[in-house]
JSON list of C-alpha atoms in Angstrom, two decimals:
[
{"chain": "A", "resi": 1, "resn": "UNK", "atom": "CA", "xyz": [-8.55, -13.02, -37.40]},
{"chain": "A", "resi": 2, "resn": "UNK", "atom": "CA", "xyz": [-9.60, -15.63, -34.59]},
{"chain": "A", "resi": 3, "resn": "UNK", "atom": "CA", "xyz": [-12.95, -17.20, -35.08]},
{"chain": "A", "resi": 4, "resn": "UNK", "atom": "CA", "xyz": [-15.39, -17.68, -32.17]},
{"chain": "A", "resi": 5, "resn": "UNK", "atom": "CA", "xyz": [-18.19, -20.23, -32.32]},
{"chain": "A", "resi": 6, "resn": "UNK", "atom": "CA", "xyz": [-21.09, -19.39, -29.88]},
{"chain": "A", "resi": 7, "resn": "UNK", "atom": "CA", "xyz": [-23.24, -22.39, -28.57]},
{"chain": "A", "resi": 8, "resn": "UNK", "atom": "CA", "xyz": [-26.17, -20.63, -27.18]},
{"chain": "A", "resi": 9, "resn": "UNK", "atom": "CA", "xyz": [-30.17, -20.81, -27.75]},
{"chain": "A", "resi": 10, "resn": "UNK", "atom": "CA", "xyz": [-30.90, -17.31, -26.22]},
{"chain": "A", "resi": 11, "resn": "UNK", "atom": "CA", "xyz": [-30.68, -14.57, -28.92]},
{"chain": "A", "resi": 12, "resn": "UNK", "atom": "CA", "xyz": [-30.39, -12.05, -26.15]},
{"chain": "A", "resi": 13, "resn": "UNK", "atom": "CA", "xyz": [-27.39, -13.53, -24.64]},
{"chain": "A", "resi": 14, "resn": "UNK", "atom": "CA", "xyz": [-25.97, -13.97, -28.05]},
{"chain": "A", "resi": 15, "resn": "UNK", "atom": "CA", "xyz": [-26.34, -10.19, -28.73]},
{"chain": "A", "resi": 16, "resn": "UNK", "atom": "CA", "xyz": [-24.57, -9.49, -25.53]},
{"chain": "A", "resi": 17, "resn": "UNK", "atom": "CA", "xyz": [-21.86, -11.83, -26.51]},
{"chain": "A", "resi": 18, "resn": "UNK", "atom": "CA", "xyz": [-21.38, -10.05, -29.86]},
{"chain": "A", "resi": 19, "resn": "UNK", "atom": "CA", "xyz": [-21.29, -6.73, -28.25]},
{"chain": "A", "resi": 20, "resn": "UNK", "atom": "CA", "xyz": [-18.49, -7.93, -25.71]},
{"chain": "A", "resi": 21, "resn": "UNK", "atom": "CA", "xyz": [-16.41, -9.34, -28.52]},
{"chain": "A", "resi": 22, "resn": "UNK", "atom": "CA", "xyz": [-16.87, -6.34, -30.72]},
{"chain": "A", "resi": 23, "resn": "UNK", "atom": "CA", "xyz": [-15.26, -4.12, -27.95]},
{"chain": "A", "resi": 24, "resn": "UNK", "atom": "CA", "xyz": [-12.02, -6.19, -28.46]},
{"chain": "A", "resi": 25, "resn": "UNK", "atom": "CA", "xyz": [-11.95, -5.97, -32.35]},
{"chain": "A", "resi": 26, "resn": "UNK", "atom": "CA", "xyz": [-10.16, -8.52, -34.48]},
{"chain": "A", "resi": 27, "resn": "UNK", "atom": "CA", "xyz": [-12.57, -11.38, -33.83]},
{"chain": "A", "resi": 28, "resn": "UNK", "atom": "CA", "xyz": [-15.42, -12.97, -35.89]},
{"chain": "A", "resi": 29, "resn": "UNK", "atom": "CA", "xyz": [-18.37, -14.80, -34.34]},
{"chain": "A", "resi": 30, "resn": "UNK", "atom": "CA", "xyz": [-20.59, -17.56, -35.60]},
{"chain": "A", "resi": 31, "resn": "UNK", "atom": "CA", "xyz": [-23.40, -18.92, -33.74]},
{"chain": "A", "resi": 32, "resn": "UNK", "atom": "CA", "xyz": [-25.33, -22.47, -33.43]},
{"chain": "A", "resi": 33, "resn": "UNK", "atom": "CA", "xyz": [-28.20, -23.06, -31.04]},
{"chain": "A", "resi": 34, "resn": "UNK", "atom": "CA", "xyz": [-28.76, -26.97, -30.96]},
{"chain": "A", "resi": 35, "resn": "UNK", "atom": "CA", "xyz": [-26.35, -29.59, -29.54]},
{"chain": "A", "resi": 36, "resn": "UNK", "atom": "CA", "xyz": [-26.55, -31.64, -32.71]},
{"chain": "A", "resi": 37, "resn": "UNK", "atom": "CA", "xyz": [-25.08, -28.66, -34.71]},
{"chain": "A", "resi": 38, "resn": "UNK", "atom": "CA", "xyz": [-21.89, -28.21, -32.76]},
{"chain": "A", "resi": 39, "resn": "UNK", "atom": "CA", "xyz": [-19.72, -30.89, -34.19]},
{"chain": "A", "resi": 40, "resn": "UNK", "atom": "CA", "xyz": [-20.73, -30.51, -37.80]},
{"chain": "A", "resi": 41, "resn": "UNK", "atom": "CA", "xyz": [-20.01, -26.63, -37.50]},
{"chain": "A", "resi": 42, "resn": "UNK", "atom": "CA", "xyz": [-16.80, -27.22, -35.56]},
{"chain": "A", "resi": 43, "resn": "UNK", "atom": "CA", "xyz": [-15.43, -29.58, -38.16]},
{"chain": "A", "resi": 44, "resn": "UNK", "atom": "CA", "xyz": [-16.58, -27.41, -41.07]},
{"chain": "A", "resi": 45, "resn": "UNK", "atom": "CA", "xyz": [-15.50, -24.03, -39.81]},
{"chain": "A", "resi": 46, "resn": "UNK", "atom": "CA", "xyz": [-12.67, -24.84, -37.60]},
{"chain": "A", "resi": 47, "resn": "UNK", "atom": "CA", "xyz": [-13.23, -22.15, -34.92]},
{"chain": "A", "resi": 48, "resn": "UNK", "atom": "CA", "xyz": [-10.25, -21.13, -32.86]},
{"chain": "A", "resi": 49, "resn": "UNK", "atom": "CA", "xyz": [-12.43, -20.62, -29.62]},
{"chain": "A", "resi": 50, "resn": "UNK", "atom": "CA", "xyz": [-15.82, -22.10, -28.49]},
{"chain": "A", "resi": 51, "resn": "UNK", "atom": "CA", "xyz": [-18.20, -20.31, -26.10]},
{"chain": "A", "resi": 52, "resn": "UNK", "atom": "CA", "xyz": [-20.49, -23.09, -24.91]},
{"chain": "A", "resi": 53, "resn": "UNK", "atom": "CA", "xyz": [-23.59, -22.82, -22.78]},
{"chain": "A", "resi": 54, "resn": "UNK", "atom": "CA", "xyz": [-24.22, -25.79, -20.51]},
{"chain": "A", "resi": 55, "resn": "UNK", "atom": "CA", "xyz": [-28.11, -25.76, -20.48]},
{"chain": "A", "resi": 56, "resn": "UNK", "atom": "CA", "xyz": [-29.26, -26.30, -24.01]},
{"chain": "A", "resi": 57, "resn": "UNK", "atom": "CA", "xyz": [-32.64, -27.55, -25.44]},
{"chain": "A", "resi": 58, "resn": "UNK", "atom": "CA", "xyz": [-32.20, -31.33, -25.96]},
{"chain": "A", "resi": 59, "resn": "UNK", "atom": "CA", "xyz": [-28.63, -31.49, -24.74]},
{"chain": "A", "resi": 60, "resn": "UNK", "atom": "CA", "xyz": [-25.99, -30.79, -21.98]},
{"chain": "A", "resi": 61, "resn": "UNK", "atom": "CA", "xyz": [-23.16, -28.52, -22.68]},
{"chain": "A", "resi": 62, "resn": "UNK", "atom": "CA", "xyz": [-20.85, -30.98, -20.74]},
{"chain": "A", "resi": 63, "resn": "UNK", "atom": "CA", "xyz": [-21.48, -33.90, -22.79]},
{"chain": "A", "resi": 64, "resn": "UNK", "atom": "CA", "xyz": [-20.79, -31.59, -25.86]},
{"chain": "A", "resi": 65, "resn": "UNK", "atom": "CA", "xyz": [-17.36, -30.75, -24.41]},
{"chain": "A", "resi": 66, "resn": "UNK", "atom": "CA", "xyz": [-16.55, -34.33, -23.55]},
{"chain": "A", "resi": 67, "resn": "UNK", "atom": "CA", "xyz": [-17.16, -35.23, -27.21]},
{"chain": "A", "resi": 68, "resn": "UNK", "atom": "CA", "xyz": [-15.09, -32.38, -28.42]},
{"chain": "A", "resi": 69, "resn": "UNK", "atom": "CA", "xyz": [-12.15, -33.63, -26.17]},
{"chain": "A", "resi": 70, "resn": "UNK", "atom": "CA", "xyz": [-12.59, -37.26, -27.36]},
{"chain": "A", "resi": 71, "resn": "UNK", "atom": "CA", "xyz": [-12.25, -36.29, -31.05]},
{"chain": "A", "resi": 72, "resn": "UNK", "atom": "CA", "xyz": [-8.66, -35.88, -32.25]},
{"chain": "A", "resi": 73, "resn": "UNK", "atom": "CA", "xyz": [-9.74, -33.23, -34.72]},
{"chain": "A", "resi": 74, "resn": "UNK", "atom": "CA", "xyz": [-11.47, -31.08, -32.05]},
{"chain": "A", "resi": 75, "resn": "UNK", "atom": "CA", "xyz": [-9.73, -31.73, -28.75]},
{"chain": "A", "resi": 76, "resn": "UNK", "atom": "CA", "xyz": [-7.24, -28.76, -29.14]},
{"chain": "A", "resi": 77, "resn": "UNK", "atom": "CA", "xyz": [-9.89, -26.09, -29.57]},
{"chain": "A", "resi": 78, "resn": "UNK", "atom": "CA", "xyz": [-10.15, -24.00, -26.21]},
{"chain": "A", "resi": 79, "resn": "UNK", "atom": "CA", "xyz": [-13.67, -23.74, -24.80]},
{"chain": "A", "resi": 80, "resn": "UNK", "atom": "CA", "xyz": [-15.17, -21.35, -22.22]},
{"chain": "A", "resi": 81, "resn": "UNK", "atom": "CA", "xyz": [-18.30, -22.36, -20.54]},
{"chain": "A", "resi": 82, "resn": "UNK", "atom": "CA", "xyz": [-21.09, -19.76, -20.27]},
{"chain": "A", "resi": 83, "resn": "UNK", "atom": "CA", "xyz": [-23.65, -20.68, -17.71]},
{"chain": "A", "resi": 84, "resn": "UNK", "atom": "CA", "xyz": [-25.92, -19.65, -14.95]},
{"chain": "A", "resi": 85, "resn": "UNK", "atom": "CA", "xyz": [-24.92, -22.52, -12.95]},
{"chain": "A", "resi": 86, "resn": "UNK", "atom": "CA", "xyz": [-22.58, -20.93, -10.46]},
{"chain": "A", "resi": 87, "resn": "UNK", "atom": "CA", "xyz": [-21.80, -23.45, -7.70]},
{"chain": "A", "resi": 88, "resn": "UNK", "atom": "CA", "xyz": [-18.12, -24.41, -6.87]},
{"chain": "A", "resi": 89, "resn": "UNK", "atom": "CA", "xyz": [-19.19, -28.02, -7.72]},
{"chain": "A", "resi": 90, "resn": "UNK", "atom": "CA", "xyz": [-20.39, -27.09, -11.11]},
{"chain": "A", "resi": 91, "resn": "UNK", "atom": "CA", "xyz": [-17.23, -25.26, -12.02]},
{"chain": "A", "resi": 92, "resn": "UNK", "atom": "CA", "xyz": [-14.97, -28.08, -10.93]},
{"chain": "A", "resi": 93, "resn": "UNK", "atom": "CA", "xyz": [-16.81, -30.43, -13.05]},
{"chain": "A", "resi": 94, "resn": "UNK", "atom": "CA", "xyz": [-16.69, -28.18, -16.10]},
{"chain": "A", "resi": 95, "resn": "UNK", "atom": "CA", "xyz": [-12.96, -27.56, -15.51]},
{"chain": "A", "resi": 96, "resn": "UNK", "atom": "CA", "xyz": [-12.08, -31.23, -14.97]},
{"chain": "A", "resi": 97, "resn": "UNK", "atom": "CA", "xyz": [-13.91, -31.99, -18.12]},
{"chain": "A", "resi": 98, "resn": "UNK", "atom": "CA", "xyz": [-11.42, -29.79, -20.08]},
{"chain": "A", "resi": 99, "resn": "UNK", "atom": "CA", "xyz": [-13.01, -26.25, -20.23]},
{"chain": "A", "resi": 100, "resn": "UNK", "atom": "CA", "xyz": [-10.53, -23.46, -20.35]},
{"chain": "A", "resi": 101, "resn": "UNK", "atom": "CA", "xyz": [-12.74, -21.06, -18.23]},
{"chain": "A", "resi": 102, "resn": "UNK", "atom": "CA", "xyz": [-16.15, -20.76, -16.76]},
{"chain": "A", "resi": 103, "resn": "UNK", "atom": "CA", "xyz": [-18.07, -17.52, -16.99]},
{"chain": "A", "resi": 104, "resn": "UNK", "atom": "CA", "xyz": [-21.28, -17.11, -14.95]},
{"chain": "A", "resi": 105, "resn": "UNK", "atom": "CA", "xyz": [-24.34, -15.20, -16.14]},
{"chain": "A", "resi": 106, "resn": "UNK", "atom": "CA", "xyz": [-25.10, -12.47, -15.93]},
{"chain": "A", "resi": 107, "resn": "UNK", "atom": "CA", "xyz": [-21.75, -11.31, -17.18]},
{"chain": "A", "resi": 108, "resn": "UNK", "atom": "CA", "xyz": [-20.31, -7.96, -17.97]},
{"chain": "A", "resi": 109, "resn": "UNK", "atom": "CA", "xyz": [-19.11, -7.09, -21.39]},
{"chain": "A", "resi": 110, "resn": "UNK", "atom": "CA", "xyz": [-15.68, -6.26, -20.30]},
{"chain": "A", "resi": 111, "resn": "UNK", "atom": "CA", "xyz": [-15.36, -9.25, -18.05]},
{"chain": "A", "resi": 112, "resn": "UNK", "atom": "CA", "xyz": [-16.34, -11.60, -20.95]},
{"chain": "A", "resi": 113, "resn": "UNK", "atom": "CA", "xyz": [-13.90, -9.87, -23.25]},
{"chain": "A", "resi": 114, "resn": "UNK", "atom": "CA", "xyz": [-11.00, -10.24, -20.74]},
{"chain": "A", "resi": 115, "resn": "UNK", "atom": "CA", "xyz": [-11.70, -13.90, -20.30]},
{"chain": "A", "resi": 116, "resn": "UNK", "atom": "CA", "xyz": [-11.68, -14.48, -23.94]},
{"chain": "A", "resi": 117, "resn": "UNK", "atom": "CA", "xyz": [-8.48, -12.59, -24.28]},
{"chain": "A", "resi": 118, "resn": "UNK", "atom": "CA", "xyz": [-6.86, -14.39, -21.63]},
{"chain": "A", "resi": 119, "resn": "UNK", "atom": "CA", "xyz": [-7.54, -17.84, -23.14]},
{"chain": "A", "resi": 120, "resn": "UNK", "atom": "CA", "xyz": [-6.55, -16.58, -26.64]},
{"chain": "A", "resi": 121, "resn": "UNK", "atom": "CA", "xyz": [-3.11, -15.36, -25.29]},
{"chain": "A", "resi": 122, "resn": "UNK", "atom": "CA", "xyz": [-2.67, -18.93, -23.72]},
{"chain": "A", "resi": 123, "resn": "UNK", "atom": "CA", "xyz": [-3.19, -20.35, -27.08]},
{"chain": "A", "resi": 124, "resn": "UNK", "atom": "CA", "xyz": [-1.40, -17.48, -28.99]},
{"chain": "A", "resi": 125, "resn": "UNK", "atom": "CA", "xyz": [-4.46, -16.49, -30.71]},
{"chain": "A", "resi": 126, "resn": "UNK", "atom": "CA", "xyz": [-6.01, -13.16, -31.28]},
{"chain": "A", "resi": 127, "resn": "UNK", "atom": "CA", "xyz": [-4.94, -9.46, -31.37]},
{"chain": "A", "resi": 128, "resn": "UNK", "atom": "CA", "xyz": [-2.45, -7.98, -28.66]},
{"chain": "A", "resi": 129, "resn": "UNK", "atom": "CA", "xyz": [-4.08, -7.04, -25.41]},
{"chain": "A", "resi": 130, "resn": "UNK", "atom": "CA", "xyz": [-6.06, -3.79, -25.52]},
{"chain": "A", "resi": 131, "resn": "UNK", "atom": "CA", "xyz": [-4.09, -1.77, -23.03]},
{"chain": "A", "resi": 132, "resn": "UNK", "atom": "CA", "xyz": [-4.54, 1.94, -23.30]},
{"chain": "A", "resi": 133, "resn": "UNK", "atom": "CA", "xyz": [-1.81, 4.57, -22.41]},
{"chain": "A", "resi": 134, "resn": "UNK", "atom": "CA", "xyz": [-2.88, 8.05, -22.77]},
{"chain": "A", "resi": 135, "resn": "UNK", "atom": "CA", "xyz": [-1.16, 11.19, -21.11]},
{"chain": "A", "resi": 136, "resn": "UNK", "atom": "CA", "xyz": [-0.15, 9.22, -18.10]},
{"chain": "A", "resi": 137, "resn": "UNK", "atom": "CA", "xyz": [-3.48, 7.40, -17.76]},
{"chain": "A", "resi": 138, "resn": "UNK", "atom": "CA", "xyz": [-2.95, 3.56, -18.28]},
{"chain": "A", "resi": 139, "resn": "UNK", "atom": "CA", "xyz": [-5.71, 1.09, -18.39]},
{"chain": "A", "resi": 140, "resn": "UNK", "atom": "CA", "xyz": [-5.38, -2.75, -18.57]},
{"chain": "A", "resi": 141, "resn": "UNK", "atom": "CA", "xyz": [-8.86, -4.26, -19.41]},
{"chain": "A", "resi": 142, "resn": "UNK", "atom": "CA", "xyz": [-7.56, -7.81, -18.76]},
{"chain": "A", "resi": 143, "resn": "UNK", "atom": "CA", "xyz": [-6.75, -6.96, -15.17]},
{"chain": "A", "resi": 144, "resn": "UNK", "atom": "CA", "xyz": [-9.13, -4.26, -14.69]},
{"chain": "A", "resi": 145, "resn": "UNK", "atom": "CA", "xyz": [-6.24, -2.15, -13.46]},
{"chain": "A", "resi": 146, "resn": "UNK", "atom": "CA", "xyz": [-5.88, 1.50, -13.97]},
{"chain": "A", "resi": 147, "resn": "UNK", "atom": "CA", "xyz": [-3.18, 4.20, -12.99]},
{"chain": "A", "resi": 148, "resn": "UNK", "atom": "CA", "xyz": [-2.65, 7.80, -13.49]},
{"chain": "A", "resi": 149, "resn": "UNK", "atom": "CA", "xyz": [0.81, 9.18, -13.53]},
{"chain": "A", "resi": 150, "resn": "UNK", "atom": "CA", "xyz": [2.12, 6.09, -11.87]},
{"chain": "A", "resi": 151, "resn": "UNK", "atom": "CA", "xyz": [-0.32, 5.88, -9.03]},
{"chain": "A", "resi": 152, "resn": "UNK", "atom": "CA", "xyz": [-3.08, 3.27, -9.03]},
{"chain": "A", "resi": 153, "resn": "UNK", "atom": "CA", "xyz": [-6.69, 4.53, -9.43]},
{"chain": "A", "resi": 154, "resn": "UNK", "atom": "CA", "xyz": [-9.20, 2.51, -7.33]},
{"chain": "A", "resi": 155, "resn": "UNK", "atom": "CA", "xyz": [-12.14, 2.18, -9.64]},
{"chain": "A", "resi": 156, "resn": "UNK", "atom": "CA", "xyz": [-15.07, 0.13, -9.07]},
{"chain": "A", "resi": 157, "resn": "UNK", "atom": "CA", "xyz": [-15.63, -2.45, -11.96]},
{"chain": "A", "resi": 158, "resn": "UNK", "atom": "CA", "xyz": [-18.32, -0.18, -13.64]},
{"chain": "A", "resi": 159, "resn": "UNK", "atom": "CA", "xyz": [-16.26, 2.89, -13.25]},
{"chain": "A", "resi": 160, "resn": "UNK", "atom": "CA", "xyz": [-13.37, 0.98, -15.19]},
{"chain": "A", "resi": 161, "resn": "UNK", "atom": "CA", "xyz": [-15.64, -0.19, -17.86]},
{"chain": "A", "resi": 162, "resn": "UNK", "atom": "CA", "xyz": [-17.12, 3.25, -18.55]},
{"chain": "A", "resi": 163, "resn": "UNK", "atom": "CA", "xyz": [-13.70, 4.93, -18.54]},
{"chain": "A", "resi": 164, "resn": "UNK", "atom": "CA", "xyz": [-12.25, 2.34, -20.69]},
{"chain": "A", "resi": 165, "resn": "UNK", "atom": "CA", "xyz": [-15.10, 2.86, -23.20]},
{"chain": "A", "resi": 166, "resn": "UNK", "atom": "CA", "xyz": [-14.67, 6.53, -23.24]},
{"chain": "A", "resi": 167, "resn": "UNK", "atom": "CA", "xyz": [-10.86, 6.29, -23.65]},
{"chain": "A", "resi": 168, "resn": "UNK", "atom": "CA", "xyz": [-10.84, 3.71, -26.17]},
{"chain": "A", "resi": 169, "resn": "UNK", "atom": "CA", "xyz": [-12.47, 6.39, -28.52]},
{"chain": "A", "resi": 170, "resn": "UNK", "atom": "CA", "xyz": [-10.94, 9.71, -27.60]},
{"chain": "A", "resi": 171, "resn": "UNK", "atom": "CA", "xyz": [-12.47, 12.82, -29.15]},
{"chain": "A", "resi": 172, "resn": "UNK", "atom": "CA", "xyz": [-15.65, 10.75, -29.95]},
{"chain": "A", "resi": 173, "resn": "UNK", "atom": "CA", "xyz": [-18.94, 11.55, -28.12]},
{"chain": "A", "resi": 174, "resn": "UNK", "atom": "CA", "xyz": [-20.51, 8.43, -26.76]},
{"chain": "A", "resi": 175, "resn": "UNK", "atom": "CA", "xyz": [-24.27, 8.40, -26.16]},
{"chain": "A", "resi": 176, "resn": "UNK", "atom": "CA", "xyz": [-25.67, 7.77, -22.66]},
{"chain": "A", "resi": 177, "resn": "UNK", "atom": "CA", "xyz": [-27.51, 4.76, -24.14]},
{"chain": "A", "resi": 178, "resn": "UNK", "atom": "CA", "xyz": [-24.24, 3.25, -25.71]},
{"chain": "A", "resi": 179, "resn": "UNK", "atom": "CA", "xyz": [-22.40, 3.59, -22.29]},
{"chain": "A", "resi": 180, "resn": "UNK", "atom": "CA", "xyz": [-25.10, 2.26, -20.41]},
{"chain": "A", "resi": 181, "resn": "UNK", "atom": "CA", "xyz": [-25.63, -0.80, -22.76]},
{"chain": "A", "resi": 182, "resn": "UNK", "atom": "CA", "xyz": [-21.99, -1.60, -23.04]},
{"chain": "A", "resi": 183, "resn": "UNK", "atom": "CA", "xyz": [-21.15, -1.31, -19.32]},
{"chain": "A", "resi": 184, "resn": "UNK", "atom": "CA", "xyz": [-24.19, -3.40, -18.34]},
{"chain": "A", "resi": 185, "resn": "UNK", "atom": "CA", "xyz": [-24.08, -7.04, -17.21]},
{"chain": "A", "resi": 186, "resn": "UNK", "atom": "CA", "xyz": [-26.52, -9.18, -19.20]},
{"chain": "A", "resi": 187, "resn": "UNK", "atom": "CA", "xyz": [-29.89, -8.84, -17.30]},
{"chain": "A", "resi": 188, "resn": "UNK", "atom": "CA", "xyz": [-28.58, -6.50, -15.04]},
{"chain": "A", "resi": 189, "resn": "UNK", "atom": "CA", "xyz": [-28.55, -3.03, -16.73]},
{"chain": "A", "resi": 190, "resn": "UNK", "atom": "CA", "xyz": [-27.41, 0.21, -14.97]},
{"chain": "A", "resi": 191, "resn": "UNK", "atom": "CA", "xyz": [-29.80, 3.15, -14.80]},
{"chain": "A", "resi": 192, "resn": "UNK", "atom": "CA", "xyz": [-29.21, 6.53, -16.33]},
{"chain": "A", "resi": 193, "resn": "UNK", "atom": "CA", "xyz": [-28.70, 8.00, -12.87]},
{"chain": "A", "resi": 194, "resn": "UNK", "atom": "CA", "xyz": [-26.29, 5.37, -11.95]},
{"chain": "A", "resi": 195, "resn": "UNK", "atom": "CA", "xyz": [-24.23, 6.22, -15.03]},
{"chain": "A", "resi": 196, "resn": "UNK", "atom": "CA", "xyz": [-24.15, 9.98, -13.84]},
{"chain": "A", "resi": 197, "resn": "UNK", "atom": "CA", "xyz": [-22.97, 8.72, -10.39]},
{"chain": "A", "resi": 198, "resn": "UNK", "atom": "CA", "xyz": [-20.28, 6.65, -12.00]},
{"chain": "A", "resi": 199, "resn": "UNK", "atom": "CA", "xyz": [-19.09, 9.58, -14.05]},
{"chain": "A", "resi": 200, "resn": "UNK", "atom": "CA", "xyz": [-19.10, 11.75, -11.11]},
{"chain": "A", "resi": 201, "resn": "UNK", "atom": "CA", "xyz": [-16.80, 9.21, -9.10]},
{"chain": "A", "resi": 202, "resn": "UNK", "atom": "CA", "xyz": [-14.59, 8.85, -12.02]},
{"chain": "A", "resi": 203, "resn": "UNK", "atom": "CA", "xyz": [-13.92, 12.58, -12.42]},
{"chain": "A", "resi": 204, "resn": "UNK", "atom": "CA", "xyz": [-13.31, 12.67, -8.67]},
{"chain": "A", "resi": 205, "resn": "UNK", "atom": "CA", "xyz": [-10.69, 9.98, -8.73]},
{"chain": "A", "resi": 206, "resn": "UNK", "atom": "CA", "xyz": [-8.99, 11.65, -11.99]},
{"chain": "A", "resi": 207, "resn": "UNK", "atom": "CA", "xyz": [-8.45, 14.88, -9.86]},
{"chain": "A", "resi": 208, "resn": "UNK", "atom": "CA", "xyz": [-7.11, 17.59, -12.07]},
{"chain": "A", "resi": 209, "resn": "UNK", "atom": "CA", "xyz": [-7.43, 15.57, -15.04]},
{"chain": "A", "resi": 210, "resn": "UNK", "atom": "CA", "xyz": [-11.45, 15.11, -14.63]},
{"chain": "A", "resi": 211, "resn": "UNK", "atom": "CA", "xyz": [-11.58, 17.89, -17.32]},
{"chain": "A", "resi": 212, "resn": "UNK", "atom": "CA", "xyz": [-10.69, 14.93, -19.79]},
{"chain": "A", "resi": 213, "resn": "UNK", "atom": "CA", "xyz": [-14.22, 13.63, -19.43]},
{"chain": "A", "resi": 214, "resn": "UNK", "atom": "CA", "xyz": [-16.57, 16.23, -21.06]},
{"chain": "A", "resi": 215, "resn": "UNK", "atom": "CA", "xyz": [-20.43, 16.29, -20.82]},
{"chain": "A", "resi": 216, "resn": "UNK", "atom": "CA", "xyz": [-21.97, 16.90, -24.21]},
{"chain": "A", "resi": 217, "resn": "UNK", "atom": "CA", "xyz": [-25.41, 18.36, -23.53]},
{"chain": "A", "resi": 218, "resn": "UNK", "atom": "CA", "xyz": [-28.27, 16.10, -24.30]},
{"chain": "A", "resi": 219, "resn": "UNK", "atom": "CA", "xyz": [-26.01, 13.45, -25.92]},
{"chain": "A", "resi": 220, "resn": "UNK", "atom": "CA", "xyz": [-23.63, 11.96, -23.67]},
{"chain": "A", "resi": 221, "resn": "UNK", "atom": "CA", "xyz": [-19.97, 12.06, -22.74]},
{"chain": "A", "resi": 222, "resn": "UNK", "atom": "CA", "xyz": [-16.64, 12.55, -24.58]},
{"chain": "A", "resi": 223, "resn": "UNK", "atom": "CA", "xyz": [-12.88, 11.95, -23.59]},
{"chain": "A", "resi": 224, "resn": "UNK", "atom": "CA", "xyz": [-10.78, 14.61, -24.58]},
{"chain": "A", "resi": 225, "resn": "UNK", "atom": "CA", "xyz": [-7.17, 14.85, -24.16]},
{"chain": "A", "resi": 226, "resn": "UNK", "atom": "CA", "xyz": [-5.32, 18.41, -24.11]},
{"chain": "A", "resi": 227, "resn": "UNK", "atom": "CA", "xyz": [-3.33, 19.08, -27.25]}
]
């Protein structure tokens, strides 16, 4: 089971990361918040992947990455930067220092999970990609691609995330709050009204298969396939 070390000082962002990782299953998450904790934790716990914030109290994530790459015991560990710094120059500096990817806050749960899986595949870590294939419906979370009976479904990012959440747990009623929370970007939640609009659009695009998404009164929605 791949181990992920998160270097982040904001508990809310950590919670968002943990929820993202939980969607993929097969990963464990540990957490440190201070720059001086990183190297001791890495040497002791030997994580398979590091999610590293750039702006940390008392330190700079880029200098932490530089130190990791200079140490023979840690240089082979893949690192994904998590940051609010979104300029092209910042990304180039991070990647030039040896980061494997660069995820900008706010991030969506499915986006972060896809980035983690992509890096893990590159290093042959982690579970197999979480593609879903159900009665002609194919969902590829890594590429945000969907098709039905061989024809591409042109889903918006939030529509894909909601459909993937439902299809991942067929027969189970998912509450409105669960769908809202797990399809929202950190800091940019969708509203209850937006959720209803997304469901309506998904059903429209599923056409005759729209009945697969059931409304469960006062609870939420359920993905149900015919027997």
